[in-house]
JSON list of C-alpha atoms in Angstrom, two decimals:
[
{"chain": "O", "resi": 1388, "resn": "UNK", "atom": "CA", "xyz": [79.23, 99.21, 176.05]},
{"chain": "O", "resi": 1389, "resn": "UNK", "atom": "CA", "xyz": [79.10, 97.52, 172.64]},
{"chain": "O", "resi": 1390, "resn": "UNK", "atom": "CA", "xyz": [75.52, 97.44, 171.32]},
{"chain": "O", "resi": 1391, "resn": "UNK", "atom": "CA", "xyz": [74.11, 93.93, 171.10]},
{"chain": "O", "resi": 1392, "resn": "UNK", "atom": "CA", "xyz": [71.35, 92.92, 168.70]},
{"chain": "O", "resi": 1393, "resn": "UNK", "atom": "CA", "xyz": [69.11, 90.04, 167.78]},
{"chain": "O", "resi": 1394, "resn": "UNK", "atom": "CA", "xyz": [67.17, 89.74, 164.56]},
{"chain": "O", "resi": 1395, "resn": "UNK", "atom": "CA", "xyz": [63.84, 88.21, 163.56]},
{"chain": "O", "resi": 1396, "resn": "UNK", "atom": "CA", "xyz": [63.38, 86.85, 160.07]},
{"chain": "O", "resi": 1397, "resn": "UNK", "atom": "CA", "xyz": [59.73, 87.48, 159.24]},
{"chain": "O", "resi": 1398, "resn": "UNK", "atom": "CA", "xyz": [60.09, 85.93, 155.79]},
{"chain": "O", "resi": 1399, "resn": "UNK", "atom": "CA", "xyz": [59.88, 82.27, 154.94]},
{"chain": "O", "resi": 1400, "resn": "UNK", "atom": "CA", "xyz": [62.16, 81.17, 157.80]},
{"chain": "O", "resi": 1401, "resn": "UNK", "atom": "CA", "xyz": [60.26, 82.83, 160.67]},
{"chain": "O", "resi": 1402, "resn": "UNK", "atom": "CA", "xyz": [63.12, 82.48, 163.11]},
{"chain": "O", "resi": 1403, "resn": "UNK", "atom": "CA", "xyz": [65.11, 84.50, 165.63]},
{"chain": "O", "resi": 1404, "resn": "UNK", "atom": "CA", "xyz": [68.85, 85.03, 165.13]},
{"chain": "O", "resi": 1405, "resn": "UNK", "atom": "CA", "xyz": [71.40, 85.90, 167.81]},
{"chain": "O", "resi": 1406, "resn": "UNK", "atom": "CA", "xyz": [74.02, 87.38, 165.46]},
{"chain": "O", "resi": 1407, "resn": "UNK", "atom": "CA", "xyz": [77.65, 87.73, 166.44]},
{"chain": "O", "resi": 1408, "resn": "UNK", "atom": "CA", "xyz": [77.94, 90.77, 164.18]},
{"chain": "O", "resi": 1409, "resn": "UNK", "atom": "CA", "xyz": [75.47, 93.10, 162.42]},
{"chain": "O", "resi": 1410, "resn": "UNK", "atom": "CA", "xyz": [76.06, 95.57, 159.60]},
{"chain": "O", "resi": 1411, "resn": "UNK", "atom": "CA", "xyz": [73.44, 97.86, 158.05]},
{"chain": "O", "resi": 1412, "resn": "UNK", "atom": "CA", "xyz": [73.90, 100.00, 154.97]},
{"chain": "O", "resi": 1413, "resn": "UNK", "atom": "CA", "xyz": [72.49, 100.89, 151.56]},
{"chain": "O", "resi": 1414, "resn": "UNK", "atom": "CA", "xyz": [69.14, 99.35, 152.52]},
{"chain": "O", "resi": 1415, "resn": "UNK", "atom": "CA", "xyz": [70.73, 95.97, 153.32]},
{"chain": "O", "resi": 1416, "resn": "UNK", "atom": "CA", "xyz": [71.19, 94.04, 156.55]},
{"chain": "O", "resi": 1417, "resn": "UNK", "atom": "CA", "xyz": [74.12, 91.66, 156.93]},
{"chain": "O", "resi": 1418, "resn": "UNK", "atom": "CA", "xyz": [74.67, 89.32, 159.88]},
{"chain": "O", "resi": 1419, "resn": "UNK", "atom": "CA", "xyz": [77.20, 86.74, 160.98]},
{"chain": "O", "resi": 1420, "resn": "UNK", "atom": "CA", "xyz": [75.73, 84.05, 163.22]},
{"chain": "O", "resi": 1421, "resn": "UNK", "atom": "CA", "xyz": [75.89, 80.31, 163.87]},
{"chain": "O", "resi": 1422, "resn": "UNK", "atom": "CA", "xyz": [74.56, 79.61, 160.34]},
{"chain": "O", "resi": 1423, "resn": "UNK", "atom": "CA", "xyz": [77.34, 81.59, 158.65]},
{"chain": "O", "resi": 1424, "resn": "UNK", "atom": "CA", "xyz": [79.77, 79.41, 156.75]},
{"chain": "O", "resi": 1425, "resn": "UNK", "atom": "CA", "xyz": [83.39, 80.18, 157.69]},
{"chain": "O", "resi": 1426, "resn": "UNK", "atom": "CA", "xyz": [82.39, 83.57, 159.10]},
{"chain": "O", "resi": 1427, "resn": "UNK", "atom": "CA", "xyz": [80.83, 84.85, 155.89]},
{"chain": "O", "resi": 1428, "resn": "UNK", "atom": "CA", "xyz": [78.12, 87.50, 156.02]},
{"chain": "O", "resi": 1429, "resn": "UNK", "atom": "CA", "xyz": [74.49, 86.49, 155.45]},
{"chain": "O", "resi": 1430, "resn": "UNK", "atom": "CA", "xyz": [72.45, 89.13, 153.61]},
{"chain": "O", "resi": 1431, "resn": "UNK", "atom": "CA", "xyz": [68.78, 89.18, 154.59]},
{"chain": "O", "resi": 1432, "resn": "UNK", "atom": "CA", "xyz": [66.55, 92.20, 154.10]},
{"chain": "O", "resi": 1433, "resn": "UNK", "atom": "CA", "xyz": [63.54, 90.57, 155.82]},
{"chain": "O", "resi": 1434, "resn": "UNK", "atom": "CA", "xyz": [65.19, 90.99, 159.23]},
{"chain": "O", "resi": 1435, "resn": "UNK", "atom": "CA", "xyz": [63.81, 93.15, 162.01]},
{"chain": "O", "resi": 1436, "resn": "UNK", "atom": "CA", "xyz": [66.68, 94.21, 164.30]},
{"chain": "O", "resi": 1437, "resn": "UNK", "atom": "CA", "xyz": [66.15, 94.54, 168.04]},
{"chain": "O", "resi": 1438, "resn": "UNK", "atom": "CA", "xyz": [68.68, 96.16, 170.36]},
{"chain": "O", "resi": 1439, "resn": "UNK", "atom": "CA", "xyz": [69.51, 94.82, 173.80]},
{"chain": "O", "resi": 1440, "resn": "UNK", "atom": "CA", "xyz": [68.48, 97.01, 176.72]},
{"chain": "O", "resi": 1441, "resn": "UNK", "atom": "CA", "xyz": [71.57, 95.91, 178.66]},
{"chain": "O", "resi": 1442, "resn": "UNK", "atom": "CA", "xyz": [69.28, 94.56, 181.40]},
{"chain": "O", "resi": 1443, "resn": "UNK", "atom": "CA", "xyz": [68.28, 91.03, 182.38]},
{"chain": "O", "resi": 1444, "resn": "UNK", "atom": "CA", "xyz": [64.98, 89.75, 183.77]},
{"chain": "O", "resi": 1445, "resn": "UNK", "atom": "CA", "xyz": [64.48, 87.93, 187.07]},
{"chain": "O", "resi": 1446, "resn": "UNK", "atom": "CA", "xyz": [65.55, 84.66, 185.38]},
{"chain": "O", "resi": 1447, "resn": "UNK", "atom": "CA", "xyz": [68.78, 86.11, 183.99]},
{"chain": "O", "resi": 1448, "resn": "UNK", "atom": "CA", "xyz": [67.50, 86.39, 180.38]},
{"chain": "O", "resi": 1449, "resn": "UNK", "atom": "CA", "xyz": [68.71, 89.41, 178.45]},
{"chain": "O", "resi": 1450, "resn": "UNK", "atom": "CA", "xyz": [65.89, 91.86, 177.64]},
{"chain": "O", "resi": 1451, "resn": "UNK", "atom": "CA", "xyz": [65.65, 93.12, 174.04]},
{"chain": "O", "resi": 1452, "resn": "UNK", "atom": "CA", "xyz": [63.52, 95.67, 172.24]},
{"chain": "O", "resi": 1453, "resn": "UNK", "atom": "CA", "xyz": [60.42, 93.81, 171.05]},
{"chain": "O", "resi": 1454, "resn": "UNK", "atom": "CA", "xyz": [60.23, 91.54, 174.11]},
{"chain": "O", "resi": 1455, "resn": "UNK", "atom": "CA", "xyz": [56.96, 91.30, 176.01]},
{"chain": "O", "resi": 1456, "resn": "UNK", "atom": "CA", "xyz": [57.63, 91.75, 179.70]},
{"chain": "O", "resi": 1457, "resn": "UNK", "atom": "CA", "xyz": [55.53, 91.41, 182.82]},
{"chain": "O", "resi": 1458, "resn": "UNK", "atom": "CA", "xyz": [56.66, 93.84, 185.52]},
{"chain": "O", "resi": 1459, "resn": "UNK", "atom": "CA", "xyz": [55.57, 93.63, 189.13]},
{"chain": "O", "resi": 1460, "resn": "UNK", "atom": "CA", "xyz": [55.82, 97.15, 190.50]},
{"chain": "O", "resi": 1461, "resn": "UNK", "atom": "CA", "xyz": [56.55, 97.13, 194.20]},
{"chain": "O", "resi": 1462, "resn": "UNK", "atom": "CA", "xyz": [54.63, 99.79, 196.09]},
{"chain": "O", "resi": 1463, "resn": "UNK", "atom": "CA", "xyz": [55.66, 100.26, 199.73]},
{"chain": "O", "resi": 1464, "resn": "UNK", "atom": "CA", "xyz": [52.34, 101.75, 200.84]},
{"chain": "O", "resi": 1465, "resn": "UNK", "atom": "CA", "xyz": [49.83, 99.98, 198.58]},
{"chain": "O", "resi": 1466, "resn": "UNK", "atom": "CA", "xyz": [49.33, 96.67, 196.78]},
{"chain": "O", "resi": 1467, "resn": "UNK", "atom": "CA", "xyz": [51.85, 95.73, 194.10]},
{"chain": "O", "resi": 1468, "resn": "UNK", "atom": "CA", "xyz": [50.82, 96.57, 190.54]},
{"chain": "O", "resi": 1469, "resn": "UNK", "atom": "CA", "xyz": [51.50, 94.50, 187.43]},
{"chain": "O", "resi": 1470, "resn": "UNK", "atom": "CA", "xyz": [52.00, 95.84, 183.93]},
{"chain": "O", "resi": 1471, "resn": "UNK", "atom": "CA", "xyz": [52.48, 93.67, 180.84]},
{"chain": "O", "resi": 1472, "resn": "UNK", "atom": "CA", "xyz": [53.74, 95.33, 177.70]},
{"chain": "O", "resi": 1473, "resn": "UNK", "atom": "CA", "xyz": [56.17, 95.69, 174.84]},
{"chain": "O", "resi": 1474, "resn": "UNK", "atom": "CA", "xyz": [59.75, 96.87, 175.36]},
{"chain": "O", "resi": 1475, "resn": "UNK", "atom": "CA", "xyz": [60.20, 100.09, 173.39]},
{"chain": "O", "resi": 1476, "resn": "UNK", "atom": "CA", "xyz": [62.74, 102.91, 173.41]},
{"chain": "O", "resi": 1477, "resn": "UNK", "atom": "CA", "xyz": [61.14, 106.33, 173.69]},
{"chain": "O", "resi": 1478, "resn": "UNK", "atom": "CA", "xyz": [63.17, 109.52, 173.91]},
{"chain": "O", "resi": 1479, "resn": "UNK", "atom": "CA", "xyz": [66.27, 107.63, 175.04]},
{"chain": "O", "resi": 1480, "resn": "UNK", "atom": "CA", "xyz": [64.60, 105.54, 177.76]},
{"chain": "O", "resi": 1481, "resn": "UNK", "atom": "CA", "xyz": [63.55, 101.88, 177.71]},
{"chain": "O", "resi": 1482, "resn": "UNK", "atom": "CA", "xyz": [59.86, 101.56, 178.54]},
{"chain": "O", "resi": 1483, "resn": "UNK", "atom": "CA", "xyz": [57.28, 98.82, 178.95]},
{"chain": "O", "resi": 1484, "resn": "UNK", "atom": "CA", "xyz": [54.41, 100.08, 176.80]},
{"chain": "O", "resi": 1485, "resn": "UNK", "atom": "CA", "xyz": [50.85, 98.81, 177.13]},
{"chain": "O", "resi": 1486, "resn": "UNK", "atom": "CA", "xyz": [48.75, 100.46, 174.42]},
{"chain": "O", "resi": 1487, "resn": "UNK", "atom": "CA", "xyz": [45.48, 98.73, 175.43]},
{"chain": "O", "resi": 1488, "resn": "UNK", "atom": "CA", "xyz": [45.51, 100.26, 178.90]},
{"chain": "O", "resi": 1489, "resn": "UNK", "atom": "CA", "xyz": [47.48, 103.33, 177.79]},
{"chain": "O", "resi": 1490, "resn": "UNK", "atom": "CA", "xyz": [50.13, 102.66, 180.42]},
{"chain": "O", "resi": 1491, "resn": "UNK", "atom": "CA", "xyz": [53.90, 102.87, 180.36]},
{"chain": "O", "resi": 1492, "resn": "UNK", "atom": "CA", "xyz": [56.54, 102.08, 182.94]},
{"chain": "O", "resi": 1493, "resn": "UNK", "atom": "CA", "xyz": [60.29, 102.56, 182.96]},
{"chain": "O", "resi": 1494, "resn": "UNK", "atom": "CA", "xyz": [62.03, 99.22, 182.44]},
{"chain": "O", "resi": 1495, "resn": "UNK", "atom": "CA", "xyz": [64.84, 100.02, 184.84]},
{"chain": "O", "resi": 1496, "resn": "UNK", "atom": "CA", "xyz": [64.04, 100.09, 188.54]},
{"chain": "O", "resi": 1497, "resn": "UNK", "atom": "CA", "xyz": [65.80, 99.12, 191.74]},
{"chain": "O", "resi": 1498, "resn": "UNK", "atom": "CA", "xyz": [62.69, 97.49, 193.19]},
{"chain": "O", "resi": 1499, "resn": "UNK", "atom": "CA", "xyz": [60.48, 96.31, 190.31]},
{"chain": "O", "resi": 1500, "resn": "UNK", "atom": "CA", "xyz": [60.72, 92.73, 189.05]},
{"chain": "O", "resi": 1501, "resn": "UNK", "atom": "CA", "xyz": [60.69, 92.06, 185.29]},
{"chain": "O", "resi": 1502, "resn": "UNK", "atom": "CA", "xyz": [60.02, 88.76, 183.52]},
{"chain": "O", "resi": 1503, "resn": "UNK", "atom": "CA", "xyz": [60.17, 88.10, 179.78]},
{"chain": "O", "resi": 1504, "resn": "UNK", "atom": "CA", "xyz": [57.04, 86.20, 178.73]},
{"chain": "O", "resi": 1505, "resn": "UNK", "atom": "CA", "xyz": [57.50, 86.33, 174.94]},
{"chain": "O", "resi": 1506, "resn": "UNK", "atom": "CA", "xyz": [58.17, 88.71, 172.07]},
{"chain": "O", "resi": 1507, "resn": "UNK", "atom": "CA", "xyz": [56.11, 90.68, 169.57]},
{"chain": "O", "resi": 1508, "resn": "UNK", "atom": "CA", "xyz": [57.02, 88.44, 166.62]},
{"chain": "O", "resi": 1509, "resn": "UNK", "atom": "CA", "xyz": [56.40, 84.98, 168.06]},
{"chain": "O", "resi": 1510, "resn": "UNK", "atom": "CA", "xyz": [53.77, 85.79, 170.73]},
{"chain": "O", "resi": 1511, "resn": "UNK", "atom": "CA", "xyz": [51.73, 88.86, 169.66]},
{"chain": "O", "resi": 1512, "resn": "UNK", "atom": "CA", "xyz": [48.64, 87.39, 171.35]},
{"chain": "O", "resi": 1513, "resn": "UNK", "atom": "CA", "xyz": [50.23, 88.18, 174.74]},
{"chain": "O", "resi": 1514, "resn": "UNK", "atom": "CA", "xyz": [49.51, 91.86, 174.13]},
{"chain": "O", "resi": 1515, "resn": "UNK", "atom": "CA", "xyz": [45.81, 91.43, 173.32]},
{"chain": "O", "resi": 1516, "resn": "UNK", "atom": "CA", "xyz": [43.52, 92.88, 175.99]},
{"chain": "O", "resi": 1517, "resn": "UNK", "atom": "CA", "xyz": [46.39, 93.31, 178.46]}
]
């Protein structure tokens, strides 16, 4: 699988990129995306890169590191549980982390339902008191 990334420009543009290509080196970040002229690299060191998890939510949207996801955890013997948190990689596994409640859940599951409700850069308020 080829790693896929998106990038958030936290500088003056405050926008999300879906780059076609990403290159990192010598403290610089280069991307080629829809704004690139004739396929030239854009250099922008204000970018925060987020890797795709390779999974999609219940609406078919690709889930990236930095997304805020609501997961309904199906429990066969008890009521369903819901966790809302930030997608983070920890020790090689994608997790939904909720620091306020000190909870974490594996993103991948055969029975749980995930839905992207925002991301840490554009919707940080979604993580407050959750």
